[in-house]
Amino acid sequence: MRFATLRDGSLDGRLLLVSRDGLRAMEAAPVAPSLLAALQRWAHVQPALQALADALDAGHAAGAFDFDPHACAAPLPRSPQWLDGSAFLNHGRLMDQAFDKPPPPLVDTVPLMYQGASDDFLGPHDDVPMPTEADGIDFEGEFGVVTGAVPMGVSPADALGCVRLVLQLNDWSLRALGPHEMKTGFGFLQAKPSTAFAPLAVTPDELGPAWRDGRVQMRLHVQWNGARFGEPHGGEMNFHFGQLIAHAARTRRLTAGCIVGSGTVSNVARTAGSACIAERRIIEKIDLGESRTAFMRFGDRVRMQACFDDGREGPFGLIEQRVVSAA
Amino acid sequence: MRFATLRDGSLDGRLLLVSRDGLRAMEAAPVAPSLLAALQRWAHVQPALQALADALDAGHAAGAFDFDPHACAAPLPRSPQWLDGSAFLNHGRLMDQAFDKPPPPLVDTVPLMYQGASDDFLGPHDDVPMPTEADGIDFEGEFGVVTGAVPMGVSPADALGCVRLVLQLNDWSLRALGPHEMKTGFGFLQAKPSTAFAPLAVTPDELGPAWRDGRVQMRLHVQWNGARFGEPHGGEMNFHFGQLIAHAARTRRLTAGCIVGSGTVSNVARTAGSACIAERRIIEKIDLGESRTAFMRFGDRVRMQACFDDGREGPFGLIEQRVVSAA
């Protein structure tokens, strides 16, 4: 199943089912008013939602209409928690060089994860208001999952069974603020403004064999102002999503609808490019002796699209955003 | 006005108004079903809620009943964000000694703040499930505020005007996990399980002159297993709540219902005692050469009650909790 959320002025928006070809949609309201409501009663509503999705794909759903991703909010405009890992160790290693800091302790065995704000997510085509270009505006292309209810102390294997949906997201970051917040030990806060999401949240089966080993085995194609920036592959994640969920649930239970992120998709091979500017800057510094690429300016655009290994477009749809002055 | 939330199986619970003497309550459902719903439409519902509260205090509210704090969830069982400061620098200075680390940069001028989980708060009398005593189980007595909608970039003075309610809370902490998470730079996650709240959330006017300079000018009396632990005073906060809210909103807007915490109430005067065990342990180490007080065991109880300077009990009610094994 593929879900999207129609912006309707409410906090949770209105749940849509979207056809496999991405062209048609229908309201799921008779079954669940919002995606959050569906996740909270997943076992109860899943069969009815699947029946609606099947009817939509078969072309005989009553009330179907053309799908417009520009009318969409994030699939979950708010979620109970937003827990973002840093599960591509290649990215972490490069960032440590960028911040001129030693690697964190236990980095190979214990996932890094920060708690982000989850009350005000951005939709796939929303402008991104930022206070000042001086903050070092950067995108971060990631994959993520939405969980059902997760018990405290879950094992990584059982945690994988709690994955309900897979997501593609852009974890907006302010690089001038991150180093200070890391040094305090209290973690990212101002450095992580509202995160944005591709329009479709999909059940893992929609990925077919590209959902494998608890990872999204797809390339994330990133363009900045129309130019290719990178297409790193999600399969290189050093911790899988089950490990990330289990880490998050070590001392707390998670309620249905929590989002767990992969961290910036990042590959060891330089040919893959990057999914954030900070990483390119540090690669430039290493390879060329200096960072040549500046961070984003107001008016800049970023585009992210996941693709299967055979080149077909992934099921999440596009993130296409423009940075604007919040003033 | 004094608000409480009746546990009714829903995520947001059912909104109650409570009389000034804390003995009687009434449902606010005709005006707002939950406290979160009230906060989201505050300007619209505030006059009607005040009318109900006045009728309740005058003893002629239809449908009033005896107030039972044991039936209460946290005033906001879930909130859009939970942003906890560390605004009593005395606590931070002692904790730096405990963790054997230098003071964070800019600690005197930029508030420390971490983002906590806000989807699963504990009520005032809820048992506290923890995975293992080895994690260093500790309480943290704090004050907090609930905001209305806060625009990005708000000034500290304007932020104070966004305070809708004042809270008393217990920020449960796991001390064995904190130092590692601080060293990673990603901040607290496993070290901060679900936070608990006193039953009543009150409008600032309920504090009278004890709401002054953006601070809760009351003592927080803490008992551990029936023995006095401390009664530090909230007036020593080095950053006021307007400064904390402005810090949180520097690069994001806050949606109505966000909770901002003071951090552990802590006074320079040793005679005030402490509001968390970690602080007593480091004081013991400094004064006696070693930490003598162990962290909590399963079955241990903590009690927190705020009092006005004249000794009268504060308006928030009691936190009285017992730590239990999550297994």
XYZ file of C-alpha atoms in Angstrom:
654
model
C 0.000 0.000 0.000
C 1.031 3.567 -0.662
C -0.261 6.321 1.562
C -0.240 10.073 1.239
C -1.760 12.810 3.359
C -3.885 15.557 1.909
C -3.403 18.945 3.563
C -6.804 19.971 4.959
C -5.953 22.417 7.752
C -6.031 19.753 10.453
C -2.948 18.615 12.388
C -2.956 15.091 10.957
C -4.372 15.788 7.510
C -6.583 13.444 5.487
C -5.423 9.960 4.556
C -5.167 8.999 0.882
C -4.379 5.711 -0.790
C -2.358 6.138 -3.984
C -2.269 3.757 -6.915
C 0.871 1.803 -7.764
C 1.452 3.947 -10.862
C 1.282 7.066 -8.653
C -1.401 8.669 -10.816
C -4.653 8.046 -8.949
C -5.729 8.452 -5.350
C -8.745 7.944 -3.136
C -9.728 8.975 0.356
C -9.352 6.326 3.054
C -11.637 8.214 5.421
C -14.268 5.511 5.762
C -11.545 3.266 7.235
C -9.182 5.753 8.907
C -9.298 9.557 8.849
C -5.513 10.007 9.017
C -2.351 7.944 8.652
C -1.654 8.345 12.371
C -5.118 7.007 13.176
C -4.531 4.064 10.827
C -1.201 3.240 12.493
C -2.813 3.353 15.933
C -5.327 0.689 14.845
C -3.189 -1.035 12.208
C -4.219 -4.674 12.752
C -7.846 -3.606 12.700
C -7.758 -1.388 9.602
C -5.056 -3.045 7.495
C -7.359 -5.517 5.672
C -9.880 -2.813 4.769
C -7.140 -0.468 3.569
C -5.643 -3.263 1.469
C -9.045 -3.876 -0.108
C -9.327 -0.192 -1.005
C -5.781 -0.192 -2.419
C -6.542 -3.268 -4.523
C -9.702 -1.664 -5.888
C -7.765 1.504 -6.721
C -5.045 -0.429 -8.570
C -7.703 -2.417 -10.420
C -9.224 0.860 -11.617
C -12.639 0.385 -10.082
C -12.447 2.441 -6.875
C -15.415 4.736 -6.417
C -14.405 8.361 -5.919
C -10.852 7.991 -7.211
C -9.209 11.167 -8.491
C -5.917 12.313 -9.988
C -3.153 12.332 -7.382
C -1.512 15.717 -6.807
C 1.620 15.537 -4.653
C 1.652 19.348 -4.450
C -1.506 19.145 -2.310
C 0.213 16.812 0.123
C 1.647 17.359 3.558
C 4.241 14.967 4.931
C 2.657 11.492 5.156
C 2.679 12.072 8.920
C 2.441 15.858 9.392
C 3.127 15.185 13.081
C 4.351 11.974 14.656
C 4.832 10.765 18.232
C 8.630 10.750 17.954
C 11.237 11.500 15.306
C 14.423 9.601 16.070
C 17.176 10.050 13.549
C 20.100 7.689 13.462
C 23.451 8.157 11.817
C 23.711 4.636 10.481
C 25.996 5.241 7.509
C 29.338 5.273 9.260
C 31.067 6.665 6.189
C 29.097 9.897 6.691
C 29.949 9.998 10.386
C 33.638 9.477 9.725
C 33.702 12.303 7.200
C 31.680 14.586 9.497
C 34.089 13.952 12.352
C 36.817 15.253 10.073
C 34.633 18.240 9.174
C 34.035 19.089 12.830
C 37.676 18.246 13.637
C 36.661 15.871 16.405
C 37.609 12.312 17.326
C 35.109 9.556 16.472
C 32.427 9.138 19.151
C 32.947 6.211 21.545
C 31.538 2.808 20.486
C 30.664 4.220 17.065
C 31.000 0.832 15.355
C 28.739 -1.022 17.794
C 26.204 1.444 19.249
C 24.082 3.492 16.831
C 24.196 7.266 17.044
C 20.726 8.767 17.285
C 19.219 12.136 18.125
C 15.674 13.064 19.059
C 14.178 15.594 16.665
C 11.071 17.745 16.721
C 8.100 15.830 15.349
C 5.205 18.285 15.577
C 5.669 20.312 12.436
C 7.014 18.337 9.477
C 7.258 19.822 5.995
C 5.549 18.413 2.930
C 7.421 17.356 -0.217
C 6.987 20.660 -2.051
C 6.895 23.043 0.907
C 9.197 26.031 0.971
C 11.748 25.797 3.766
C 11.862 28.946 5.910
C 15.265 29.596 7.476
C 16.294 32.586 9.598
C 19.624 33.347 7.922
C 21.975 32.010 5.264
C 24.771 32.417 7.827
C 23.526 29.309 9.664
C 24.996 27.032 6.977
C 21.828 25.704 5.348
C 22.143 22.106 4.195
C 19.934 19.217 3.094
C 20.360 15.579 4.185
C 18.810 12.841 2.045
C 17.701 9.866 4.106
C 15.433 6.868 4.280
C 13.232 6.180 7.286
C 10.634 3.833 8.705
C 7.403 4.282 10.643
C 6.854 1.877 13.513
C 3.832 0.368 15.121
C 3.797 0.184 18.912
C 7.229 -1.056 20.053
C 7.753 -2.533 23.532
C 10.633 -1.360 25.708
C 13.634 -3.663 25.365
C 12.682 -5.092 21.964
C 15.356 -7.110 20.131
C 16.655 -5.863 16.762
C 15.010 -8.841 15.020
C 11.633 -8.260 16.657
C 11.981 -4.535 16.038
C 12.127 -5.190 12.288
C 8.699 -6.785 12.640
C 7.425 -3.471 14.044
C 8.165 -1.631 10.780
C 4.870 -0.577 9.196
C 5.954 1.879 6.516
C 9.054 3.078 4.681
C 9.789 6.746 3.967
C 12.152 9.035 2.099
C 13.057 12.283 3.835
C 15.145 15.421 3.903
C 16.600 16.179 7.336
C 17.249 19.907 6.997
C 20.364 20.919 8.922
C 22.112 24.122 9.939
C 25.830 23.409 9.894
C 26.974 26.576 11.647
C 24.953 25.550 14.720
C 25.726 21.842 14.887
C 29.280 21.861 16.254
C 28.359 23.989 19.276
C 25.352 21.814 20.078
C 27.444 18.670 19.794
C 30.057 20.126 22.132
C 27.463 20.844 24.829
C 26.598 17.135 24.927
C 22.887 18.005 24.868
C 22.661 17.273 21.145
C 21.080 18.929 18.125
C 18.220 21.346 18.608
C 18.579 24.629 16.707
C 20.767 22.771 14.172
C 17.791 20.649 13.116
C 14.779 22.655 11.929
C 11.657 20.953 10.541
C 12.293 17.792 8.540
C 10.619 17.250 5.139
C 9.196 14.066 3.641
C 8.492 12.640 0.204
C 4.735 12.372 -0.382
C 4.290 8.608 -0.158
C 4.740 6.335 2.837
C 4.679 2.750 1.617
C 4.413 -0.671 3.186
C 7.706 -2.604 2.928
C 6.247 -5.049 0.367
C 6.003 -2.163 -2.116
C 9.805 -2.215 -2.265
C 9.931 -5.902 -3.204
C 13.513 -7.180 -2.924
C 14.693 -3.593 -2.357
C 13.521 -4.012 1.269
C 16.203 -6.460 2.348
C 18.306 -6.980 5.498
C 16.342 -4.219 7.211
C 17.617 -1.686 4.711
C 16.259 0.286 1.752
C 18.333 -1.100 -1.125
C 17.845 1.844 -3.445
C 19.824 4.820 -4.669
C 18.797 8.279 -3.485
C 19.269 10.693 -6.380
C 19.918 14.221 -5.147
C 19.991 17.363 -7.292
C 20.833 20.867 -6.116
C 19.567 23.702 -8.326
C 19.095 21.225 -11.152
C 22.627 19.812 -11.037
C 23.457 16.269 -10.031
C 24.781 16.096 -6.475
C 24.924 12.378 -5.773
C 23.071 9.089 -5.747
C 24.386 7.112 -2.764
C 22.900 3.673 -2.159
C 20.894 2.781 0.938
C 22.293 -0.718 1.153
C 25.504 0.490 2.790
C 23.762 1.267 6.104
C 26.014 -0.091 8.869
C 23.099 -0.587 11.269
C 19.771 -1.849 9.932
C 16.443 -0.318 10.898
C 15.729 -3.087 13.422
C 18.930 -2.182 15.245
C 18.013 1.502 15.180
C 14.508 0.857 16.541
C 15.871 -1.426 19.275
C 18.364 1.277 20.237
C 15.546 3.832 20.520
C 13.396 1.456 22.584
C 16.108 0.395 25.054
C 14.585 2.431 27.926
C 11.196 3.481 26.529
C 8.325 2.001 24.578
C 7.504 3.656 21.261
C 3.928 4.494 20.399
C 2.486 3.754 16.964
C 3.601 6.216 14.331
C 7.154 6.863 15.535
C 9.609 7.652 12.750
C 13.167 6.322 12.779
C 15.637 7.718 10.244
C 18.760 6.244 8.673
C 20.863 9.364 8.809
C 22.373 10.796 5.629
C 22.763 8.141 2.968
C 26.484 7.902 2.326
C 28.749 5.559 0.405
C 32.442 4.890 0.664
C 32.821 5.123 -3.123
C 33.433 8.771 -4.060
C 31.730 8.188 -7.417
C 28.349 7.989 -5.649
C 28.500 11.649 -4.691
C 26.800 12.837 -1.515
C 23.332 13.435 -0.074
C 24.365 16.551 1.876
C 26.618 19.515 1.240
C 28.635 19.126 4.438
C 29.900 15.781 3.221
C 30.932 17.149 -0.174
C 32.719 20.022 1.554
C 34.816 17.740 3.696
C 35.598 15.493 0.724
C 36.768 18.601 -1.129
C 38.919 19.540 1.818
C 40.476 16.069 1.899
C 40.906 15.680 -1.858
C 41.540 19.283 -2.930
C 42.892 20.885 0.226
C 39.906 23.204 0.741
C 36.107 23.240 0.799
C 34.942 24.893 -2.391
C 31.196 24.361 -2.240
C 29.259 26.894 -0.157
C 26.082 26.056 1.725
C 22.636 26.967 0.368
C 21.345 30.447 -0.400
C 17.770 31.661 -0.211
C 16.054 30.637 -3.433
C 18.129 27.474 -3.832
C 16.285 24.268 -4.647
C 16.910 20.644 -3.767
C 15.359 17.575 -5.414
C 15.465 14.024 -4.077
C 14.181 10.868 -5.729
C 14.848 7.253 -4.775
C 15.395 4.753 -7.592
C 15.522 0.974 -7.757
C 18.773 -0.646 -8.854
C 17.316 -1.209 -12.331
C 16.771 2.555 -12.672
C 12.999 2.569 -12.166
C 11.684 5.390 -9.979
C 11.018 4.394 -6.384
C 7.583 4.483 -4.762
C 8.069 7.489 -2.466
C 7.626 10.261 -5.017
C 9.714 13.418 -5.164
C 10.996 15.894 -2.619
C 11.375 19.248 -4.383
C 11.921 22.180 -2.065
C 13.102 25.756 -2.111
C 14.853 27.528 0.763
C 13.326 30.906 1.640
C 13.957 33.597 4.221
C 11.771 33.188 7.292
C 11.738 36.959 7.739
C -7.396 28.142 36.082
C -6.209 24.721 37.093
C -6.413 21.874 34.643
C -6.048 18.132 35.040
C -6.507 15.268 32.615
C -8.618 12.258 33.385
C -7.232 9.002 32.024
C -9.907 7.598 29.688
C -7.973 5.321 27.341
C -7.529 7.989 24.683
C -4.178 9.524 23.758
C -5.025 12.992 25.042
C -7.337 12.073 27.933
C -10.325 14.113 29.112
C -9.939 17.684 30.287
C -10.942 18.599 33.845
C -11.100 21.927 35.609
C -10.112 21.687 39.275
C -11.212 24.022 42.051
C -8.751 26.335 43.776
C -8.867 24.206 46.938
C -7.981 21.136 44.853
C -10.967 19.163 46.103
C -13.556 19.428 43.345
C -13.436 18.959 39.607
C -15.652 19.142 36.568
C -15.389 18.064 32.967
C -14.545 20.783 30.465
C -15.741 18.676 27.557
C -18.462 21.057 26.347
C -15.711 23.638 25.753
C -12.666 21.486 24.943
C -12.325 17.705 25.021
C -8.655 17.708 26.026
C -6.027 20.127 27.289
C -4.183 19.886 23.975
C -7.387 20.799 22.129
C -7.886 23.751 24.490
C -4.335 24.996 23.885
C -4.805 24.750 20.135
C -7.833 27.073 20.339
C -6.823 29.022 23.457
C -8.081 32.490 22.555
C -11.382 30.996 21.516
C -11.991 28.742 24.541
C -10.284 30.685 27.345
C -13.301 32.818 28.315
C -15.644 29.823 28.470
C -13.125 27.804 30.485
C -12.703 30.722 32.895
C -16.471 30.889 33.338
C -16.545 27.174 34.180
C -13.646 27.580 36.619
C -15.361 30.511 38.324
C -18.574 28.496 38.697
C -16.598 25.582 40.127
C -14.837 27.803 42.677
C -18.160 29.413 43.595
C -19.545 25.940 44.347
C -22.369 26.031 41.829
C -20.959 24.084 38.877
C -23.356 21.450 37.578
C -21.804 18.000 37.487
C -18.892 18.759 39.812
C -17.338 15.774 41.584
C -14.551 15.012 44.028
C -11.146 15.383 42.384
C -9.012 12.245 42.414
C -5.416 12.847 41.330
C -4.862 9.076 41.204
C -7.218 8.922 38.210
C -5.126 11.504 36.378
C -2.677 11.175 33.547
C -0.091 13.894 32.988
C -1.946 17.160 32.213
C -0.701 16.651 28.640
C -0.311 12.878 28.194
C 1.383 13.689 24.884
C 2.612 17.049 23.688
C 4.007 18.373 20.409
C 7.502 18.854 21.827
C 9.271 18.381 25.154
C 12.276 20.662 25.348
C 14.157 20.500 28.601
C 16.607 23.199 29.530
C 19.343 23.108 32.119
C 18.742 26.607 33.403
C 20.080 26.221 36.940
C 23.770 26.626 36.272
C 24.638 25.396 39.754
C 23.317 21.966 38.738
C 25.254 22.013 35.496
C 28.488 22.981 37.224
C 28.122 20.130 39.692
C 27.177 17.656 36.946
C 30.242 18.632 34.935
C 32.294 17.622 37.946
C 30.323 14.386 38.233
C 30.954 13.532 34.583
C 34.535 14.797 34.869
C 34.154 17.102 31.881
C 34.900 20.754 31.231
C 31.959 23.182 31.236
C 30.185 23.348 27.860
C 31.036 26.346 25.688
C 28.979 29.536 26.202
C 27.277 27.971 29.222
C 26.654 31.348 30.873
C 25.056 32.961 27.851
C 23.400 30.238 25.743
C 20.891 27.907 27.440
C 21.521 24.177 27.350
C 18.497 22.264 26.101
C 17.745 18.757 24.911
C 14.791 17.429 22.959
C 12.962 14.673 24.842
C 10.297 12.171 23.883
C 6.834 13.694 24.249
C 4.476 10.914 23.190
C 4.192 8.884 26.383
C 4.318 10.965 29.562
C 3.674 9.454 32.988
C 0.946 10.607 35.371
C 1.628 11.813 38.907
C 1.069 8.442 40.573
C 2.170 6.129 37.772
C 4.716 3.438 38.465
C 7.951 4.024 36.577
C 9.089 0.957 34.622
C 12.853 0.752 34.182
C 14.841 -2.039 32.513
C 17.568 -2.441 35.146
C 18.833 -0.870 38.369
C 22.291 -0.909 36.783
C 21.296 2.066 34.598
C 21.586 4.450 37.574
C 17.948 5.366 38.128
C 17.450 8.961 39.237
C 14.676 11.538 39.563
C 14.975 15.212 38.591
C 12.544 17.704 40.110
C 11.744 20.559 37.752
C 9.296 23.274 36.835
C 8.062 23.747 33.292
C 5.752 25.783 31.098
C 3.347 24.983 28.285
C 3.409 27.362 25.331
C 0.852 28.507 22.844
C 1.958 28.767 19.233
C 5.403 30.440 19.152
C 6.769 32.021 15.974
C 10.294 31.241 14.809
C 12.747 33.878 16.005
C 10.651 35.143 18.920
C 12.371 37.427 21.435
C 12.721 36.284 25.063
C 10.281 38.995 26.171
C 7.656 38.058 23.586
C 8.250 34.376 24.366
C 7.159 34.981 27.954
C 3.845 36.155 26.558
C 3.458 32.751 24.891
C 3.384 30.947 28.267
C -0.072 29.477 28.788
C 0.421 27.119 31.732
C 2.936 26.268 34.441
C 3.867 22.700 35.416
C 5.807 20.690 37.969
C 7.582 17.612 36.646
C 9.953 14.748 37.266
C 12.459 14.229 34.463
C 13.420 10.580 35.058
C 17.070 10.001 34.193
C 19.417 7.053 33.817
C 22.834 8.197 34.972
C 24.825 5.235 33.713
C 23.735 6.060 30.151
C 24.062 9.855 30.165
C 27.839 10.283 29.939
C 28.163 8.112 26.811
C 25.301 9.917 25.097
C 26.819 13.297 25.942
C 30.183 12.215 24.536
C 28.641 11.225 21.199
C 27.417 14.808 20.772
C 23.988 13.504 19.716
C 22.547 14.135 23.186
C 20.329 12.257 25.605
C 18.066 9.500 24.312
C 18.222 6.257 26.301
C 19.275 8.309 29.346
C 15.887 10.041 29.397
C 12.930 7.674 29.644
C 9.342 8.938 30.009
C 8.947 12.123 32.038
C 6.269 12.398 34.762
C 4.088 15.365 35.698
C 2.191 16.631 38.732
C -1.559 16.434 38.136
C -2.363 20.118 37.718
C -1.308 22.482 34.953
C -2.160 26.018 36.012
C -2.356 29.407 34.383
C 0.436 31.719 35.586
C -2.009 33.925 37.531
C -2.652 30.987 39.888
C 0.892 31.491 41.179
C 0.280 35.152 42.040
C 3.603 36.858 42.842
C 5.322 33.444 42.727
C 5.264 33.802 38.907
C 7.832 36.567 38.634
C 10.704 37.392 36.270
C 9.706 34.441 34.096
C 10.474 32.031 36.925
C 8.518 29.874 39.349
C 9.444 31.436 42.704
C 8.618 28.400 44.827
C 10.489 25.681 46.657
C 10.298 22.151 45.280
C 10.141 19.749 48.225
C 11.565 16.349 47.319
C 11.351 13.204 49.453
C 12.932 9.845 48.649
C 11.416 6.842 50.414
C 9.806 9.189 52.922
C 13.000 11.016 53.866
C 13.656 14.661 53.087
C 15.970 15.039 50.088
C 15.877 18.768 49.379
C 13.736 21.810 48.732
C 15.652 23.982 46.270
C 14.014 27.223 45.161
C 12.943 27.920 41.582
C 13.917 31.576 41.750
C 17.598 30.796 41.183
C 17.053 29.881 37.521
C 19.864 31.531 35.536
C 17.794 31.729 32.352
C 14.077 32.542 32.594
C 11.411 30.650 30.682
C 11.162 33.353 28.017
C 14.849 32.882 27.273
C 14.412 29.115 27.119
C 11.445 29.349 24.753
C 13.288 31.835 22.522
C 16.262 29.467 22.412
C 13.998 26.609 21.341
C 12.306 28.734 18.671
C 15.487 30.169 17.130
C 15.178 28.022 13.964
C 11.674 26.534 14.293
C 8.186 27.610 15.244
C 6.593 25.808 18.182
C 3.060 24.533 17.945
C 0.561 25.024 20.756
C 1.115 22.662 23.668
C 4.918 22.479 23.598
C 6.477 21.938 27.020
C 9.688 23.693 28.043
C 11.421 22.559 31.247
C 13.712 24.384 33.649
C 16.116 21.533 34.228
C 16.747 20.234 37.741
C 15.981 22.869 40.333
C 19.276 23.543 42.063
C 20.542 26.115 44.543
C 24.043 27.228 45.397
C 23.273 26.960 49.130
C 24.018 23.400 50.266
C 21.322 23.715 52.939
C 18.628 23.538 50.233
C 19.508 19.930 49.441
C 18.996 18.620 45.914
C 16.241 17.634 43.515
C 18.172 14.705 42.026
C 20.472 12.018 43.377
C 23.307 12.696 40.940
C 23.704 16.144 42.409
C 23.813 14.851 45.985
C 26.389 12.252 44.931
C 28.730 14.825 43.464
C 28.305 17.081 46.505
C 29.229 14.101 48.684
C 32.256 13.483 46.530
C 33.343 17.110 46.844
C 32.567 17.481 50.527
C 33.278 13.968 51.829
C 35.699 12.592 49.273
C 33.322 9.943 47.938
C 29.745 9.450 46.734
C 27.870 7.596 49.453
C 24.321 7.697 48.183
C 23.432 4.981 45.651
C 20.898 5.474 42.871
C 17.346 4.121 43.132
C 16.319 0.494 43.543
C 13.132 -1.141 42.300
C 10.419 -0.398 44.847
C 11.866 2.992 45.790
C 9.488 5.931 45.943
C 9.912 9.627 45.226
C 7.566 12.461 46.239
C 7.648 16.016 44.938
C 5.555 18.971 46.055
C 6.047 22.652 45.292
C 5.387 25.159 48.079
C 5.019 28.924 48.190
C 7.554 30.900 50.190
C 5.055 31.219 53.037
C 4.882 27.416 53.279
C 1.485 26.949 51.656
C 1.253 24.040 49.243
C 1.583 25.018 45.598
C -1.157 24.542 43.009
C 0.365 21.657 41.034
C -0.480 18.788 43.382
C 1.821 15.925 44.213
C 4.103 13.657 42.229
C 4.339 10.346 44.100
C 5.916 7.530 42.114
C 7.445 4.133 42.593
C 10.179 2.631 40.415
C 9.419 -0.885 39.180
C 11.109 -3.436 36.967
C 9.943 -3.231 33.359
C 10.504 -6.966 32.972
